[in-house]
Amino acid sequence: MSPRAPEVMVRLTAEGSDRSYPIHIGPGLLTQAGLLRALVDDRNVCLVTNETVAPLFQSSVLDALNGDDAASRRVTVVELPDGEAHKTLASYERILTAALEDKHERSTIFIALGGGVIGDMTGFAAASFLRGADFIQVPTTLLSQVDSSVGGKTGVNHPMGKNLIGAFHQPIGVIIDTQTLETLPDREYAAGMAEVIKYGLIADANFFDYLIGHTEALIRRDEALLADVIARCCAIKADVVKRDEREGGVRAILNFGHTFGHAIEKEQGFGVWLHGEAVAAGMAIAARISAGRGGIEPGTVAALTGFLQAFSLPTHAPDGMGVDAFMSAMQGDKKVQAGKIRYVLLESLGNAFVTPGLDESEIAPNL
Ligand SMILES: NC(=O)c1ccc[n+]([C@@H]2O[C@H](COP(=O)([O-])OP(=O)(O)OC[C@H]3O[C@@H](n4cnc5c(N)ncnc54)[C@H](O)[C@@H]3O)[C@@H](O)[C@H]2O)c1
């Protein structure tokens, strides 16, 4: 295996315009000044991060930005409090206010340094700053590296629900330094791993088998392996997004495990289970239902649950959460269309499909 995974290109040609962007993946990329400066050029920067990530990586990014032309570049740093609870319109406004106070113009580039919370908020701030500025994603959690930093969904939460306010806004580039994962807490790393195995289930049977076969090395966070795995996830996500940028159709397969997962998050109270933990249980439930219909082999379900358990991820609904609680929570999901809950199931390993047709009697025994 190569020590450095290849760059993945996201090619988006919808709406008649070519908006391709590179995803650079590998260890130590944050200290490669040329990479960031090639994307930023001589433009001013608004760097958004949080109180946990700033002490870890902010200086590397600032060093990379402040090369020979340091004197001429204006860099505003916005350091937000940590956590999903701060993914709010108030934080979004703080980013915009800081950029306006420092007299940034539309040519300024926003850089999101952190996990999915920072990435989503920064992208939304960039989308609306002076009617639209460019932004770069520098994701530092496994989940944000394989999922939220690619695809252009940005936004904030509203007291009435998660991610209810936002915009589709693609970054001009993504820089994934796999070394940032060294400091990630085990629970956050495992939550990202749930999204990793999802790509194998919905799109690539060989990748699924590969992940199962490398479970031990993934637990060890083998650096070269991770760069390769992240690149394969980004390539799958980029391909799905290219085919359906605004989730009119095939993009919905990325929600495998999420319909049940969101119900768990909502029922438990957001933050009790991490998103990736809820998705892990949701995927196991959806896999058991798929196997019951003959879509996948029971052995595949066993391999999936074994993999998830190796990362201490849940594979069943929380104790006491029955089918009635699932049905009422799922009815409120924003992905419900015309009153119909849309489920993603597997017609075979590596092939997912969306269906509204799932009876409670099919769900109950698989929770
Ligand atoms: N836009 C999309 O397509 C999309 C897709 C999936 C999820 N999301 C969103 O992403 C968010 C979840 O993202 P997340 O799981 O990255 O959570 P997060 O951003 O809250 O990060 C998790 C925790 O890890 C910390 N952290 C980040 N990098 C670290 C590092 N390298 N070392 C140590 N600690 C580090 C963070 O400060 C935080 O405490 C949710 O808001 C979700 O809605 C968006």
Short mmCIF file of N, CA and C in Angstrom, two decimals, residues 227-322:
data_model
loop_
_atom_site.label_atom_id
_atom_site.label_comp_id
_atom_site.label_asym_id
_atom_site.label_seq_id
_atom_site.Cartn_x
_atom_site.Cartn_y
_atom_site.Cartn_z
N ALA A 227 -5.11 6.61 5.30
CA ALA A 227 -5.11 7.52 4.15
C ALA A 227 -5.80 6.85 2.96
N ASP A 228 -5.51 5.58 2.76
CA ASP A 228 -6.12 4.86 1.65
C ASP A 228 -7.63 4.70 1.84
N VAL A 229 -8.02 4.35 3.07
CA VAL A 229 -9.44 4.14 3.37
C VAL A 229 -10.23 5.45 3.21
N ILE A 230 -9.66 6.53 3.72
CA ILE A 230 -10.35 7.83 3.62
C ILE A 230 -10.50 8.23 2.15
N ALA A 231 -9.46 7.98 1.37
CA ALA A 231 -9.54 8.32 -0.06
C ALA A 231 -10.66 7.53 -0.74
N ARG A 232 -10.80 6.26 -0.39
CA ARG A 232 -11.85 5.45 -1.02
C ARG A 232 -13.23 5.95 -0.60
N CYS A 233 -13.38 6.33 0.65
CA CYS A 233 -14.67 6.88 1.11
C CYS A 233 -14.99 8.18 0.36
N CYS A 234 -13.99 9.05 0.26
CA CYS A 234 -14.22 10.34 -0.42
C CYS A 234 -14.58 10.11 -1.89
N ALA A 235 -13.93 9.12 -2.52
CA ALA A 235 -14.21 8.85 -3.93
C ALA A 235 -15.65 8.36 -4.10
N ILE A 236 -16.10 7.52 -3.17
CA ILE A 236 -17.49 7.03 -3.26
C ILE A 236 -18.46 8.19 -3.04
N LYS A 237 -18.18 8.99 -2.01
CA LYS A 237 -19.10 10.10 -1.75
C LYS A 237 -19.11 11.08 -2.92
N ALA A 238 -17.93 11.36 -3.45
CA ALA A 238 -17.85 12.30 -4.59
C ALA A 238 -18.64 11.77 -5.78
N ASP A 239 -18.58 10.48 -6.00
CA ASP A 239 -19.30 9.90 -7.13
C ASP A 239 -20.81 10.01 -6.93
N VAL A 240 -21.27 9.75 -5.71
CA VAL A 240 -22.71 9.83 -5.44
C VAL A 240 -23.18 11.28 -5.57
N VAL A 241 -22.38 12.21 -5.02
CA VAL A 241 -22.77 13.63 -5.05
C VAL A 241 -22.77 14.14 -6.50
N LYS A 242 -21.82 13.67 -7.29
CA LYS A 242 -21.76 14.10 -8.71
C LYS A 242 -23.06 13.71 -9.42
N ARG A 243 -23.58 12.54 -9.07
CA ARG A 243 -24.78 12.06 -9.75
C ARG A 243 -26.04 12.75 -9.25
N ASP A 244 -25.96 13.35 -8.06
CA ASP A 244 -27.19 13.91 -7.45
C ASP A 244 -26.80 14.92 -6.38
N GLU A 245 -26.39 16.12 -6.83
CA GLU A 245 -25.83 17.08 -5.89
C GLU A 245 -26.83 17.50 -4.81
N ARG A 246 -28.10 17.65 -5.19
CA ARG A 246 -29.06 18.20 -4.23
C ARG A 246 -30.05 17.19 -3.67
N GLU A 247 -29.62 15.96 -3.66
CA GLU A 247 -30.39 14.89 -3.04
C GLU A 247 -31.80 14.76 -3.59
N GLY A 248 -31.89 14.75 -4.94
CA GLY A 248 -33.19 14.48 -5.56
C GLY A 248 -33.41 12.99 -5.72
N GLY A 249 -32.35 12.21 -5.65
CA GLY A 249 -32.50 10.78 -5.89
C GLY A 249 -31.44 9.94 -5.21
N VAL A 250 -30.39 9.57 -6.00
CA VAL A 250 -29.45 8.55 -5.52
C VAL A 250 -28.69 8.98 -4.26
N ARG A 251 -28.52 10.30 -4.04
CA ARG A 251 -27.77 10.75 -2.85
C ARG A 251 -28.40 10.23 -1.56
N ALA A 252 -29.69 9.94 -1.63
CA ALA A 252 -30.37 9.46 -0.42
C ALA A 252 -29.78 8.15 0.10
N ILE A 253 -29.08 7.38 -0.75
CA ILE A 253 -28.52 6.11 -0.24
C ILE A 253 -27.44 6.37 0.82
N LEU A 254 -26.88 7.60 0.81
CA LEU A 254 -25.89 7.94 1.84
C LEU A 254 -26.53 7.95 3.23
N ASN A 255 -27.86 7.96 3.25
CA ASN A 255 -28.56 7.97 4.54
C ASN A 255 -28.79 6.57 5.08
N PHE A 256 -28.11 5.57 4.52
CA PHE A 256 -28.26 4.21 5.04
C PHE A 256 -27.97 4.21 6.56
N GLY A 257 -28.91 3.66 7.31
CA GLY A 257 -28.76 3.61 8.77
C GLY A 257 -29.17 4.90 9.46
N HIS A 258 -29.39 5.96 8.68
CA HIS A 258 -29.63 7.27 9.29
C HIS A 258 -31.09 7.47 9.70
N THR A 259 -32.04 6.84 9.01
CA THR A 259 -33.44 7.02 9.39
C THR A 259 -33.66 6.47 10.80
N PHE A 260 -33.14 5.26 11.02
CA PHE A 260 -33.23 4.69 12.37
C PHE A 260 -32.31 5.45 13.33
N GLY A 261 -31.14 5.84 12.84
CA GLY A 261 -30.16 6.54 13.67
C GLY A 261 -30.69 7.87 14.18
N HIS A 262 -31.31 8.64 13.28
CA HIS A 262 -31.86 9.93 13.70
C HIS A 262 -32.95 9.73 14.75
N ALA A 263 -33.75 8.67 14.58
CA ALA A 263 -34.82 8.40 15.55
C ALA A 263 -34.20 8.13 16.93
N ILE A 264 -33.09 7.38 16.93
CA ILE A 264 -32.42 7.07 18.21
C ILE A 264 -31.88 8.36 18.83
N GLU A 265 -31.23 9.18 18.02
CA GLU A 265 -30.68 10.44 18.55
C GLU A 265 -31.78 11.30 19.17
N LYS A 266 -32.90 11.36 18.46
CA LYS A 266 -34.00 12.21 18.91
C LYS A 266 -34.62 11.66 20.20
N GLU A 267 -34.85 10.37 20.21
CA GLU A 267 -35.49 9.73 21.36
C GLU A 267 -34.60 9.82 22.62
N GLN A 268 -33.30 9.62 22.40
CA GLN A 268 -32.38 9.64 23.54
C GLN A 268 -32.10 11.05 24.04
N GLY A 269 -32.34 12.03 23.17
CA GLY A 269 -31.89 13.39 23.42
C GLY A 269 -30.56 13.56 22.73
N PHE A 270 -30.45 14.60 21.88
CA PHE A 270 -29.25 14.76 21.07
C PHE A 270 -28.01 14.85 21.95
N GLY A 271 -26.97 14.13 21.58
CA GLY A 271 -25.72 14.18 22.30
C GLY A 271 -25.51 13.02 23.26
N VAL A 272 -26.59 12.31 23.61
CA VAL A 272 -26.43 11.17 24.52
C VAL A 272 -25.65 10.07 23.79
N TRP A 273 -26.13 9.70 22.60
CA TRP A 273 -25.34 8.87 21.71
C TRP A 273 -24.75 9.80 20.65
N LEU A 274 -23.51 9.59 20.28
CA LEU A 274 -22.95 10.35 19.17
C LEU A 274 -23.68 9.95 17.89
N HIS A 275 -23.68 10.87 16.92
CA HIS A 275 -24.35 10.60 15.65
C HIS A 275 -23.88 9.27 15.05
N GLY A 276 -22.58 9.06 15.03
CA GLY A 276 -22.03 7.84 14.43
C GLY A 276 -22.45 6.59 15.20
N GLU A 277 -22.62 6.72 16.50
CA GLU A 277 -23.08 5.58 17.30
C GLU A 277 -24.52 5.22 16.94
N ALA A 278 -25.35 6.25 16.81
CA ALA A 278 -26.74 6.01 16.43
C ALA A 278 -26.81 5.42 15.02
N VAL A 279 -25.96 5.91 14.14
CA VAL A 279 -25.94 5.40 12.76
C VAL A 279 -25.47 3.93 12.75
N ALA A 280 -24.53 3.60 13.62
CA ALA A 280 -24.06 2.21 13.70
C ALA A 280 -25.22 1.28 14.04
N ALA A 281 -25.97 1.63 15.07
CA ALA A 281 -27.13 0.80 15.44
C ALA A 281 -28.15 0.80 14.29
N GLY A 282 -28.36 1.97 13.68
CA GLY A 282 -29.32 2.07 12.57
C GLY A 282 -28.91 1.20 11.39
N MET A 283 -27.61 1.16 11.10
CA MET A 283 -27.14 0.32 9.99
C MET A 283 -27.33 -1.16 10.30
N ALA A 284 -27.05 -1.53 11.54
CA ALA A 284 -27.23 -2.95 11.92
C ALA A 284 -28.70 -3.34 11.79
N ILE A 285 -29.60 -2.44 12.21
CA ILE A 285 -31.04 -2.71 12.08
C ILE A 285 -31.42 -2.84 10.60
N ALA A 286 -30.97 -1.88 9.79
CA ALA A 286 -31.30 -1.91 8.35
C ALA A 286 -30.68 -3.13 7.66
N ALA A 287 -29.52 -3.55 8.12
CA ALA A 287 -28.87 -4.74 7.54
C ALA A 287 -29.67 -5.99 7.89
N ARG A 288 -30.15 -6.08 9.12
CA ARG A 288 -30.95 -7.26 9.51
C ARG A 288 -32.25 -7.30 8.71
N ILE A 289 -32.87 -6.14 8.52
CA ILE A 289 -34.11 -6.11 7.71
C ILE A 289 -33.79 -6.53 6.27
N SER A 290 -32.68 -6.02 5.73
CA SER A 290 -32.28 -6.37 4.35
C SER A 290 -32.04 -7.87 4.24
N ALA A 291 -31.40 -8.46 5.24
CA ALA A 291 -31.13 -9.90 5.21
C ALA A 291 -32.44 -10.68 5.29
N GLY A 292 -33.38 -10.17 6.06
CA GLY A 292 -34.68 -10.83 6.18
C GLY A 292 -35.41 -10.87 4.85
N ARG A 293 -35.12 -9.93 3.98
CA ARG A 293 -35.74 -9.90 2.65
C ARG A 293 -34.90 -10.65 1.62
N GLY A 294 -33.80 -11.22 2.06
CA GLY A 294 -32.95 -11.97 1.13
C GLY A 294 -31.97 -11.09 0.37
N GLY A 295 -31.83 -9.81 0.76
CA GLY A 295 -30.92 -8.91 0.04
C GLY A 295 -29.45 -9.23 0.29
N ILE A 296 -29.12 -9.45 1.55
CA ILE A 296 -27.73 -9.78 1.89
C ILE A 296 -27.71 -11.06 2.73
N GLU A 297 -26.54 -11.67 2.78
CA GLU A 297 -26.39 -12.94 3.50
C GLU A 297 -26.35 -12.68 5.01
N PRO A 298 -26.83 -13.63 5.80
CA PRO A 298 -26.68 -13.50 7.26
C PRO A 298 -25.21 -13.33 7.66
N GLY A 299 -24.30 -13.93 6.89
CA GLY A 299 -22.87 -13.79 7.20
C GLY A 299 -22.40 -12.34 7.08
N THR A 300 -23.01 -11.60 6.16
CA THR A 300 -22.64 -10.18 6.01
C THR A 300 -23.10 -9.39 7.23
N VAL A 301 -24.28 -9.72 7.72
CA VAL A 301 -24.78 -9.04 8.93
C VAL A 301 -23.85 -9.34 10.10
N ALA A 302 -23.42 -10.59 10.19
CA ALA A 302 -22.52 -10.97 11.29
C ALA A 302 -21.18 -10.24 11.16
N ALA A 303 -20.67 -10.13 9.93
CA ALA A 303 -19.40 -9.42 9.73
C ALA A 303 -19.55 -7.95 10.12
N LEU A 304 -20.68 -7.35 9.71
CA LEU A 304 -20.91 -5.94 10.05
C LEU A 304 -20.99 -5.75 11.56
N THR A 305 -21.79 -6.56 12.23
CA THR A 305 -21.94 -6.35 13.68
C THR A 305 -20.63 -6.63 14.41
N GLY A 306 -19.86 -7.62 13.92
CA GLY A 306 -18.55 -7.89 14.53
C GLY A 306 -17.62 -6.70 14.39
N PHE A 307 -17.63 -6.08 13.22
CA PHE A 307 -16.79 -4.90 12.96
C PHE A 307 -17.21 -3.75 13.89
N LEU A 308 -18.50 -3.49 13.95
CA LEU A 308 -18.98 -2.38 14.78
C LEU A 308 -18.64 -2.63 16.26
N GLN A 309 -18.83 -3.87 16.68
CA GLN A 309 -18.55 -4.17 18.09
C GLN A 309 -17.06 -4.05 18.41
N ALA A 310 -16.22 -4.34 17.41
CA ALA A 310 -14.77 -4.20 17.62
C ALA A 310 -14.40 -2.75 17.96
N PHE A 311 -15.25 -1.82 17.52
CA PHE A 311 -15.03 -0.40 17.83
C PHE A 311 -15.94 0.06 18.98
N SER A 312 -16.50 -0.91 19.70
CA SER A 312 -17.41 -0.62 20.82
C SER A 312 -18.63 0.19 20.39
N LEU A 313 -19.06 -0.03 19.14
CA LEU A 313 -20.25 0.69 18.64
C LEU A 313 -21.49 -0.18 18.89
N PRO A 314 -22.64 0.46 19.14
CA PRO A 314 -23.85 -0.31 19.39
C PRO A 314 -24.39 -0.95 18.10
N THR A 315 -25.07 -2.08 18.25
CA THR A 315 -25.65 -2.76 17.08
C THR A 315 -27.15 -3.02 17.25
N HIS A 316 -27.70 -2.48 18.32
CA HIS A 316 -29.15 -2.61 18.55
C HIS A 316 -29.70 -1.29 19.06
N ALA A 317 -31.00 -1.16 19.00
CA ALA A 317 -31.67 0.02 19.55
C ALA A 317 -31.36 0.12 21.04
N PRO A 318 -31.42 1.33 21.58
CA PRO A 318 -31.21 1.47 23.03
C PRO A 318 -32.26 0.68 23.80
N ASP A 319 -31.89 0.22 24.99
CA ASP A 319 -32.82 -0.53 25.83
C ASP A 319 -34.13 0.24 25.97
N GLY A 320 -35.21 -0.47 25.79
CA GLY A 320 -36.52 0.13 26.03
C GLY A 320 -37.08 0.93 24.87
N MET A 321 -36.31 1.10 23.78
CA MET A 321 -36.83 1.86 22.64
C MET A 321 -37.47 0.88 21.65
N GLY A 322 -38.79 0.84 21.66
CA GLY A 322 -39.51 -0.10 20.82
C GLY A 322 -39.95 0.51 19.50
#
